[in-house]
mmCIF file of C-alpha atoms in Angstrom:
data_model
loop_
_atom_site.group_PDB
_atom_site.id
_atom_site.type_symbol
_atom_site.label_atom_id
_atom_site.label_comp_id
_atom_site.label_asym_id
_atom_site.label_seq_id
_atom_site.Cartn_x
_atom_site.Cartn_y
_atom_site.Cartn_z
ATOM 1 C CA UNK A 1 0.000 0.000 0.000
ATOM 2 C CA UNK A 2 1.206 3.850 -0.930
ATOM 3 C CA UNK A 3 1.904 5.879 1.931
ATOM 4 C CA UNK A 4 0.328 8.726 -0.558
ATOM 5 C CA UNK A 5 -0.746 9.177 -3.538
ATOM 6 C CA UNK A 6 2.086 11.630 -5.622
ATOM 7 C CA UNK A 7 2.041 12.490 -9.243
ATOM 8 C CA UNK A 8 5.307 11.102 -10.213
ATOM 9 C CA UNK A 9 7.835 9.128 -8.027
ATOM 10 C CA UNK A 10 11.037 9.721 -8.261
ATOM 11 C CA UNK A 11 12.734 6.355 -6.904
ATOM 12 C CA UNK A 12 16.296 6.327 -5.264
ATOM 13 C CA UNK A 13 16.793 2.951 -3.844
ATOM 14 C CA UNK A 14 19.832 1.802 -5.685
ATOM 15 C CA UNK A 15 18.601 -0.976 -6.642
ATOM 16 C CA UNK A 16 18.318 -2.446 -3.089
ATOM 17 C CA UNK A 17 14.396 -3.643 -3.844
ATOM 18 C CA UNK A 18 12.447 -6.209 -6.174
ATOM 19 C CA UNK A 19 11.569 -3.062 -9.094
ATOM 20 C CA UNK A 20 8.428 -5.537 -9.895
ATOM 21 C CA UNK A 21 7.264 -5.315 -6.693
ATOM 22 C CA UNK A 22 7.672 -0.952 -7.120
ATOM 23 C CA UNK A 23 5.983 -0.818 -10.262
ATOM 24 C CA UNK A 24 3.345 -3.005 -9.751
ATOM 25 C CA UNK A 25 2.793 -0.871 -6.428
ATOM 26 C CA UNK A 26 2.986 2.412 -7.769
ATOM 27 C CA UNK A 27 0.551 1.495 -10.551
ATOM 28 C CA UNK A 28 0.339 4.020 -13.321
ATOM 29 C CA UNK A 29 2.268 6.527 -11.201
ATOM 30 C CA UNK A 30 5.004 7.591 -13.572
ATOM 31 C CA UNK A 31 8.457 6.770 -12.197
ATOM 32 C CA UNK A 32 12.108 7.293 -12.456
ATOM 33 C CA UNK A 33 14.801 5.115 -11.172
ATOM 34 C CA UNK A 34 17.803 7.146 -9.735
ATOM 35 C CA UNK A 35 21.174 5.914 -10.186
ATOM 36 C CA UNK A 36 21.403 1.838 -9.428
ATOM 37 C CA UNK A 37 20.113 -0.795 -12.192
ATOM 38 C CA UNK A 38 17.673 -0.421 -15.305
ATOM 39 C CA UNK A 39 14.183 -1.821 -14.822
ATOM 40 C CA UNK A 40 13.987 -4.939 -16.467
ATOM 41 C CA UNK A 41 11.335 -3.326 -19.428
ATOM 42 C CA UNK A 42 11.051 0.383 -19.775
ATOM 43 C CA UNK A 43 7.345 0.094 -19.809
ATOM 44 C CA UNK A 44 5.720 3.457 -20.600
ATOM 45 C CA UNK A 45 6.005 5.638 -17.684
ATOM 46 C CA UNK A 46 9.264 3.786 -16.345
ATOM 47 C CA UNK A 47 12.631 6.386 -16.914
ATOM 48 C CA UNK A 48 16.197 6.122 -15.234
ATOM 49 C CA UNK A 49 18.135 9.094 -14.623
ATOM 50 C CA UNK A 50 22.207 8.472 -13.325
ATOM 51 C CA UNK A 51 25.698 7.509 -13.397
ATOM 52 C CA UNK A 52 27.347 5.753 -16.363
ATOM 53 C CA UNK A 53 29.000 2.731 -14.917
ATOM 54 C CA UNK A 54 31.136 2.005 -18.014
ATOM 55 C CA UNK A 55 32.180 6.038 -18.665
ATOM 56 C CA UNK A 56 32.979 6.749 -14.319
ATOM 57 C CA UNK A 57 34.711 3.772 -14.655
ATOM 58 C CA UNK A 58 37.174 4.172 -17.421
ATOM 59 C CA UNK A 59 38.027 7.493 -16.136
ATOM 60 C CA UNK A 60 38.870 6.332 -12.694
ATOM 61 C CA UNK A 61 41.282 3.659 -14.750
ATOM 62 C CA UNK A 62 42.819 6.766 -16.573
ATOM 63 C CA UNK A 63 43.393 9.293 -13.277
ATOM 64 C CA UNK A 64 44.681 5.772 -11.354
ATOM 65 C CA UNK A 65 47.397 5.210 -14.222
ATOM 66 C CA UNK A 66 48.057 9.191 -15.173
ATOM 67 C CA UNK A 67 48.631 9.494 -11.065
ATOM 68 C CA UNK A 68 50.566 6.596 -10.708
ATOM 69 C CA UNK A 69 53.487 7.625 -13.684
ATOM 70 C CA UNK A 70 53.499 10.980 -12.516
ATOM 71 C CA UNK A 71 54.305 10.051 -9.153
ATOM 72 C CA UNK A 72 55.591 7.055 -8.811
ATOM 73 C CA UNK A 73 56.957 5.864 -11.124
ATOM 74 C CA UNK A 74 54.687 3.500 -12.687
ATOM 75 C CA UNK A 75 55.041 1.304 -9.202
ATOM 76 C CA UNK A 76 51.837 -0.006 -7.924
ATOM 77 C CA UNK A 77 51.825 -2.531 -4.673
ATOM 78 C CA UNK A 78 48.921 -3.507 -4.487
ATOM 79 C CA UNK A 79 45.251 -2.677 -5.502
ATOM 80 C CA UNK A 80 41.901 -2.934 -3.188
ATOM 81 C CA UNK A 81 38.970 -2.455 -4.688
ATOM 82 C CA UNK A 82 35.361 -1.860 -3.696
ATOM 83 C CA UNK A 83 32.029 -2.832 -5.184
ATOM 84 C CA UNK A 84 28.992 -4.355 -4.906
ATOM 85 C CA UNK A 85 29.398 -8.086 -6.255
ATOM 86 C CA UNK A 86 26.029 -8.161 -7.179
ATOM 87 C CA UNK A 87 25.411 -5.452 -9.188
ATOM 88 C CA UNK A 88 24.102 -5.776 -12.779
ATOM 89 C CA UNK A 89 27.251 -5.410 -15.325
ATOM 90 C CA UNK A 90 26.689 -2.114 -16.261
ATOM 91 C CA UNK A 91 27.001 -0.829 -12.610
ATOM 92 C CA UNK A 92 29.955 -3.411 -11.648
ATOM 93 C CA UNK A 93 32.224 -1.488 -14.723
ATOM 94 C CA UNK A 94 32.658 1.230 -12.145
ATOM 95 C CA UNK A 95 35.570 -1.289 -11.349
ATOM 96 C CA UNK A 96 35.952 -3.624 -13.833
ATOM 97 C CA UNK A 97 36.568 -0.964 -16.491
ATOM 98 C CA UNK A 98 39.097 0.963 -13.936
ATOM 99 C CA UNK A 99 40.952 -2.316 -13.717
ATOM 100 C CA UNK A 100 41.003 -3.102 -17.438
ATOM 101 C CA UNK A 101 42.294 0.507 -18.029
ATOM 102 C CA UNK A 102 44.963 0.065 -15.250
ATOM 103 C CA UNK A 103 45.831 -3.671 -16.600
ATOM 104 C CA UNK A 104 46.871 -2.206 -20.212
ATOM 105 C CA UNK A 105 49.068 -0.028 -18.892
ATOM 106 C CA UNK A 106 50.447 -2.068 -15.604
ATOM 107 C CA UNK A 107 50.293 -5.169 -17.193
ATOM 108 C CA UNK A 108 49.741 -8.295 -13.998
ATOM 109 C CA UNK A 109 47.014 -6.329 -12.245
ATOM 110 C CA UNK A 110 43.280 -7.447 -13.445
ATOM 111 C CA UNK A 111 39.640 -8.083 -11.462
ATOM 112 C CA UNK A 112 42.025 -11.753 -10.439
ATOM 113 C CA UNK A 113 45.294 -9.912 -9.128
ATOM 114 C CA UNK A 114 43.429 -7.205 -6.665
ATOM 115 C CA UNK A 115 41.694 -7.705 -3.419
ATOM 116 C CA UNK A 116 38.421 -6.926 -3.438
ATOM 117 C CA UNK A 117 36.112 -5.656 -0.355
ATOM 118 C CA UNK A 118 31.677 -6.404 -0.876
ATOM 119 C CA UNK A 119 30.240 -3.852 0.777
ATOM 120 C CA UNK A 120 27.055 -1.500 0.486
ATOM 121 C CA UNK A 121 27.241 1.970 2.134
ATOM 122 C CA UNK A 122 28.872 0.334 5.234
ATOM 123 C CA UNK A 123 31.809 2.748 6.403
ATOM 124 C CA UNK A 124 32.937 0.311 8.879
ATOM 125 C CA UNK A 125 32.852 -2.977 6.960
ATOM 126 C CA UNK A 126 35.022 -1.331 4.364
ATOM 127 C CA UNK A 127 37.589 0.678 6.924
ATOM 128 C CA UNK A 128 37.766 -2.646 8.623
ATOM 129 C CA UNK A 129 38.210 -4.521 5.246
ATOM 130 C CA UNK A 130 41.009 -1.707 4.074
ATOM 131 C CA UNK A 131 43.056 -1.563 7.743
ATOM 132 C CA UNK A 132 43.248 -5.857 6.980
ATOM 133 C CA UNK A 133 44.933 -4.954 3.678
ATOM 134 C CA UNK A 134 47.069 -2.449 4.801
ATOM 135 C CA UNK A 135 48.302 -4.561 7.587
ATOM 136 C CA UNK A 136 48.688 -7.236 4.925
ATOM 137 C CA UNK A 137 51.474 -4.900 2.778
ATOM 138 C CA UNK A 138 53.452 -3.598 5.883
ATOM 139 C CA UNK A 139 56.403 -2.482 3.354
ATOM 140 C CA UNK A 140 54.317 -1.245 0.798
ATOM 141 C CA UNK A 141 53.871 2.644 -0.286
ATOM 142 C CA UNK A 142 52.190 2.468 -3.718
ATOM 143 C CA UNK A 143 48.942 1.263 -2.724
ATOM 144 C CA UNK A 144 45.991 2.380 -5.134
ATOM 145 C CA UNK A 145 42.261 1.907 -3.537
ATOM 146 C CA UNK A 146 39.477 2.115 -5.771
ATOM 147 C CA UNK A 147 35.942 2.561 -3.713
ATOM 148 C CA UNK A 148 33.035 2.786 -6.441
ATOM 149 C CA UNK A 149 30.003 1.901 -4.287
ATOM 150 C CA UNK A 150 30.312 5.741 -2.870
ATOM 151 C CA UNK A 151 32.366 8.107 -0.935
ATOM 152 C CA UNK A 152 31.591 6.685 2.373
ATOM 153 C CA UNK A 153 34.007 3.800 1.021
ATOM 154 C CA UNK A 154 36.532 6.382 0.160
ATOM 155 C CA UNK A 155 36.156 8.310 3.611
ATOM 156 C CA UNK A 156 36.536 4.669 5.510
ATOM 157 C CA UNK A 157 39.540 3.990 3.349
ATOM 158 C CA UNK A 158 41.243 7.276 4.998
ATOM 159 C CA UNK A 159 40.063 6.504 8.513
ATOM 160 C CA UNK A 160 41.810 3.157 8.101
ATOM 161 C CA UNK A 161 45.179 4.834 6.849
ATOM 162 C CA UNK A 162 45.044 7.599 9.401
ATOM 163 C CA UNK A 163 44.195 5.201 12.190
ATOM 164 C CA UNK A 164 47.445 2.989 11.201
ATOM 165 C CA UNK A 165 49.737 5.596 10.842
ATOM 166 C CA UNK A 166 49.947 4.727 7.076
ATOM 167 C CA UNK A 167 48.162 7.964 5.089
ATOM 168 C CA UNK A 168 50.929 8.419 3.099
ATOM 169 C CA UNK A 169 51.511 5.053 1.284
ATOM 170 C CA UNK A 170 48.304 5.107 -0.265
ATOM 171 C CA UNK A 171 45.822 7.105 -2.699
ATOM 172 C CA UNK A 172 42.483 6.921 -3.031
ATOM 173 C CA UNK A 173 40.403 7.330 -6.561
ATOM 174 C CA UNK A 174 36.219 7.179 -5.863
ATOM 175 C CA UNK A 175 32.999 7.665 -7.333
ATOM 176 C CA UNK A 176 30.336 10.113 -6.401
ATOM 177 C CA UNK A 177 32.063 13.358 -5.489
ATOM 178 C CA UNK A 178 29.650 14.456 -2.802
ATOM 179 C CA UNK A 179 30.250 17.207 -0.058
ATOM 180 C CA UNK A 180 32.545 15.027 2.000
ATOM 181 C CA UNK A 181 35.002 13.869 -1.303
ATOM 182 C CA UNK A 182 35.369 17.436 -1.870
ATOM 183 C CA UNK A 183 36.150 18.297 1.497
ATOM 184 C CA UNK A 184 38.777 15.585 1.080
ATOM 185 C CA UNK A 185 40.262 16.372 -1.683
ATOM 186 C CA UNK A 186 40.860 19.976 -0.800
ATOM 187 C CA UNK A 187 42.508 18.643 2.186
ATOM 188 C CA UNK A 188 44.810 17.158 0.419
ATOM 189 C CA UNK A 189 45.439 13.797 2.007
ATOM 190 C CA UNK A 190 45.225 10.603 0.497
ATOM 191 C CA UNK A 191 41.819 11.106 -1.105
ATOM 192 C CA UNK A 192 43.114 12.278 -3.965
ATOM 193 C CA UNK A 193 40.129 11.828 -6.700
ATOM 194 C CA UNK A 194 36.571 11.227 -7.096
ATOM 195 C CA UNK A 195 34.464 10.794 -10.621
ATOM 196 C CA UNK A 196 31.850 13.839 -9.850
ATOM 197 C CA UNK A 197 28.148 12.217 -10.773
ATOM 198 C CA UNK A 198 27.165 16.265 -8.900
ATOM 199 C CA UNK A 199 24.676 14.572 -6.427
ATOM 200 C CA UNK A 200 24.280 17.890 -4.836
ATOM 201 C CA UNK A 201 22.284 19.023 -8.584
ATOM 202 C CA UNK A 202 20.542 15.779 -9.106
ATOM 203 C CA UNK A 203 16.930 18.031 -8.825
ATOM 204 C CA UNK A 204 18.212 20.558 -11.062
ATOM 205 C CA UNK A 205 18.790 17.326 -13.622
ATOM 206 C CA UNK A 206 15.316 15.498 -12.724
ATOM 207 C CA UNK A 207 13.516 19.256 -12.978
ATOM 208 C CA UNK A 208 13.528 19.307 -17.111
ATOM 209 C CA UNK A 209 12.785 15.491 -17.154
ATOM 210 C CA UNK A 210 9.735 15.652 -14.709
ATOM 211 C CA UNK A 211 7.999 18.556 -16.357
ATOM 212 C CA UNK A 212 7.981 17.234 -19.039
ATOM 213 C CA UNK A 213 6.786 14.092 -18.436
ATOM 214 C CA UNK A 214 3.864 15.752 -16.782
ATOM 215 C CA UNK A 215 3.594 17.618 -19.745
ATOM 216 C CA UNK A 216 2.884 14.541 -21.595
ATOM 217 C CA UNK A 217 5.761 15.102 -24.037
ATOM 218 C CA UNK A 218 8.164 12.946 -25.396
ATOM 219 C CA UNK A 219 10.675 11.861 -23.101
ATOM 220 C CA UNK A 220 13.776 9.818 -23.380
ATOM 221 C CA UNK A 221 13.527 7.002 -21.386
ATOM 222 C CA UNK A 222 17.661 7.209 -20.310
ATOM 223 C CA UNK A 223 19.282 9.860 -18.772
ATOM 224 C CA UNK A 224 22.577 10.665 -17.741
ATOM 225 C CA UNK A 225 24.058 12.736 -15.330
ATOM 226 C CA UNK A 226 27.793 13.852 -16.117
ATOM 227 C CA UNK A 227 30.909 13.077 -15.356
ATOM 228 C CA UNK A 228 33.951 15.098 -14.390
ATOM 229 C CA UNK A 229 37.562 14.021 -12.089
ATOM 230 C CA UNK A 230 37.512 16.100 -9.227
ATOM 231 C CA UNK A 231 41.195 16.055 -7.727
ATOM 232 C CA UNK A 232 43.223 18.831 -6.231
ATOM 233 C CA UNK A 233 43.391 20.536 -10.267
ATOM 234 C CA UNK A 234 39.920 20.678 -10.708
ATOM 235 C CA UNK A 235 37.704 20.523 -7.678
ATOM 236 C CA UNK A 236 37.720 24.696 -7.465
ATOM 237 C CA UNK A 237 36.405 24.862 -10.791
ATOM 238 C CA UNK A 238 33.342 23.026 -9.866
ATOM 239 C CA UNK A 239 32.991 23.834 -6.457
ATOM 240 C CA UNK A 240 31.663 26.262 -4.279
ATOM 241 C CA UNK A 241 29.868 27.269 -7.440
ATOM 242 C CA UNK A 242 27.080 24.409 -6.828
ATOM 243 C CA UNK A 243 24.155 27.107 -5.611
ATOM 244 C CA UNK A 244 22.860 28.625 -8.771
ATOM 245 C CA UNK A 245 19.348 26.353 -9.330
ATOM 246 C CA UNK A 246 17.195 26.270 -13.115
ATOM 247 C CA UNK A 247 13.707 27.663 -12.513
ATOM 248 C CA UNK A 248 10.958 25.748 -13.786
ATOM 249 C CA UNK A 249 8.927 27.974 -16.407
ATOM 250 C CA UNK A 250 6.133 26.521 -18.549
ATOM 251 C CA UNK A 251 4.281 24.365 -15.871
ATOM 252 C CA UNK A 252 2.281 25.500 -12.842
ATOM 253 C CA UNK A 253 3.091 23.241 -9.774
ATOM 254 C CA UNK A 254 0.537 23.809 -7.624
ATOM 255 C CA UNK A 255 -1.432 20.781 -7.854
ATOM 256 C CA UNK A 256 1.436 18.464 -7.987
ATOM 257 C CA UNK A 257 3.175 16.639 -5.554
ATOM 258 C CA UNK A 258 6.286 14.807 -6.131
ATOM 259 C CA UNK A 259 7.252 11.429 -3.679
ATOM 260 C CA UNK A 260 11.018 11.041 -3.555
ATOM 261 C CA UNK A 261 12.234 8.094 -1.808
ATOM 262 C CA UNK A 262 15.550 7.913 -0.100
ATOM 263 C CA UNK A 263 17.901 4.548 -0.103
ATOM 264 C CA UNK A 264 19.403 6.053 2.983
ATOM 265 C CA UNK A 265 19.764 9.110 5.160
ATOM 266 C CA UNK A 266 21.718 8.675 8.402
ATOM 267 C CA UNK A 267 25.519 8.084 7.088
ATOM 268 C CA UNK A 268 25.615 8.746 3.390
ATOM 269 C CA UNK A 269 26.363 11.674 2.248
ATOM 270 C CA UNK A 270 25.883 11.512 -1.169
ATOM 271 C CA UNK A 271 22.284 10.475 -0.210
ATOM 272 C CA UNK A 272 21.601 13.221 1.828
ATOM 273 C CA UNK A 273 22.877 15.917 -0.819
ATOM 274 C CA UNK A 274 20.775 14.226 -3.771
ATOM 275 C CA UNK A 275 17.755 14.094 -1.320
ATOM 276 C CA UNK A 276 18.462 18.196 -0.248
ATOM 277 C CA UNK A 277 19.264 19.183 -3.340
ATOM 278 C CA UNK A 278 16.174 17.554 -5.132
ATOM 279 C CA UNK A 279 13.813 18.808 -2.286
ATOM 280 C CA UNK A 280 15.277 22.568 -1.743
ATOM 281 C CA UNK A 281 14.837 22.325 -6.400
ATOM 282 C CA UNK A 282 11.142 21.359 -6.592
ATOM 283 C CA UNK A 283 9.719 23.137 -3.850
ATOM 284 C CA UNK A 284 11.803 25.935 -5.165
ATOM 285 C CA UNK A 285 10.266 25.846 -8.269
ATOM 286 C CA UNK A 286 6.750 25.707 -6.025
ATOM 287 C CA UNK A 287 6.228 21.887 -5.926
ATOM 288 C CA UNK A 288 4.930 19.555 -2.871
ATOM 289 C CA UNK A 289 7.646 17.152 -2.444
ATOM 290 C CA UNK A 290 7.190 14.112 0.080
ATOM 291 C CA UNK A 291 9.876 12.724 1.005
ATOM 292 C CA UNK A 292 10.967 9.310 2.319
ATOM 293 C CA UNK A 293 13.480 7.423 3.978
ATOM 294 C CA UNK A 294 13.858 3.618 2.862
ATOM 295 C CA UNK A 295 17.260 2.690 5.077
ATOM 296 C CA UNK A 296 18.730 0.378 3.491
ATOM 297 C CA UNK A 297 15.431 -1.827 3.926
ATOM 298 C CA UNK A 298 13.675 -3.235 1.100
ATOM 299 C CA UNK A 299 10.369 -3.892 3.336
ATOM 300 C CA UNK A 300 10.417 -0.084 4.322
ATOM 301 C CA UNK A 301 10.712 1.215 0.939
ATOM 302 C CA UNK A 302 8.098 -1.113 -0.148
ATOM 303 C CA UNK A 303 5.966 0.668 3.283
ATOM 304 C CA UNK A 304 6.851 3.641 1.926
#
């Protein structure tokens, strides 16, 4: 059973739910899946709006390898990566198509040759996961981590290094670039990169898409959102200038309500700045938004 009836749902579990069981659910309610994997059929009124597993990825690979000759050498140690194991392919080439990359121009290392951590928006698993590796290369310095589940991994991965006196010997290249990778990254420690997906303008993205699906127009049933490194080069370029927000013009909002569901709040950043930044957008732009919190619990989002 709906909580509430909403006009269009806009559906950020990350995959973490049976989709059948959402769309049969939300009915005829028009929907769009945020980031995580494709519905089976893009029935009408189904849409998908995120990352691009296969792009993020292969420009993690390229920062990793352009990092590692510029500063060391070409030398890697070791390699610890971090995904989701059951993902759909397109979402597990966040790592498979950074290793590939890395394995044409380091040849030895592949998806076989790195240690790999299955974890899903747990900081703790994965700092407790990276401190076991790190322990397990006491001599090594040239230690690449790759966390592509989210920042959280990323931000574990530097508690672990701080906590073991080892910050230095390591570098860490994510995916998601939310308010605490950039926070990182200007620090300048050992969280060096993350592939930007701009979580923090996902409703500025969704805006054009939704009105005109309640337009009844002709809308693309894919959308992307885009990709950019931020490291120490370019994360000024992009940010603070992240408040400027597109005003919706042709449709009155008045009688709509949008229902945005939320794969988590409490410890996930990127979460919370797609949820605040697609909130603070449509009611902005004079929309209801209601808003809910699924986390991490497929029975709760189904509640919701």
């Amino acid at each position: 059973m709906k909580a509430r009836d909403v006009d269009i749902y806009l559906n950020f579990d990350g995959g973490i739910t049976n989709y059948e069981a959402t769309i049969e659910t939300m009915g005829d309610t028009p929907m769009v899946f945020i980031d995580g994997p494709f519905p089976a059929e893009f029935k009408p009124g189904l849409y998908h709006f995120g990352a691009n597993g296969e792009l993020a990825g292969q420009m993690c690979g390229n920062w990793v390898v352009d990092f590692v000759n510029e500063n060391w050498g070409g030398d890697i140690d070791n390699i610890f990566g971090v995904w989701q194991s059951n993902w759909p392919e397109k979402e597990k080439m966040r790592l498979t198509e950074c290793v590939r990359i890395i394995g044409e121009s380091f040849p030895g290392w592949s998806m076989d040759s790195i240690t790999l951590s299955d974890a899903v928006l747990e900081g703790e698993v994965t700092e407790a996961s990276a401190a076991a590796f790190i322990n397990a290369n006491p001599d090594a310095d040239h230690l690449v981590f790759i966390t592509t589940t989210n920042d959280i991994a990323g931000l574990a991965v530097v508690d672990a290094l701080d906590s073991l006196d080892r910050s230095d010997h390591g570098v860490i290249a994510s995916h998601g670039g939310d308010s605490s990778a950039v926070a990182e990254i200007k620090a300048g420690g050992p969280f060096k990169m993350s592939v930007g997906y701009f979580p923090d303008r996902y409703g500025q993205s969704l805006l054009p898409i939704v009105e005109g699906i309640l337009a009844g127009e002709q809308v693309a049933s894919i959308h992307g959102t885009p990709h950019v490194y931020l490291d120490i080069t370019t994360v000024n370029e992009y940010y603070p200038d992240v408040e400027a927000a597109e005003k919706a013009a042709a449709l009155d909002p008045s009688e709509i309500t949008i229902g945005f569901s939320n794969i988590l709040r409490t410890g996930c950043a990127f979460c919370v700045d797609v949820e605040d930044d697609v909130v603070a957008t449509f009611e902005a732009a004079g929309y209801e938004v209601f808003a809910v919190d699924h986390n991490l619990d497929a029975n709760q989002m189904l509640a919701n």
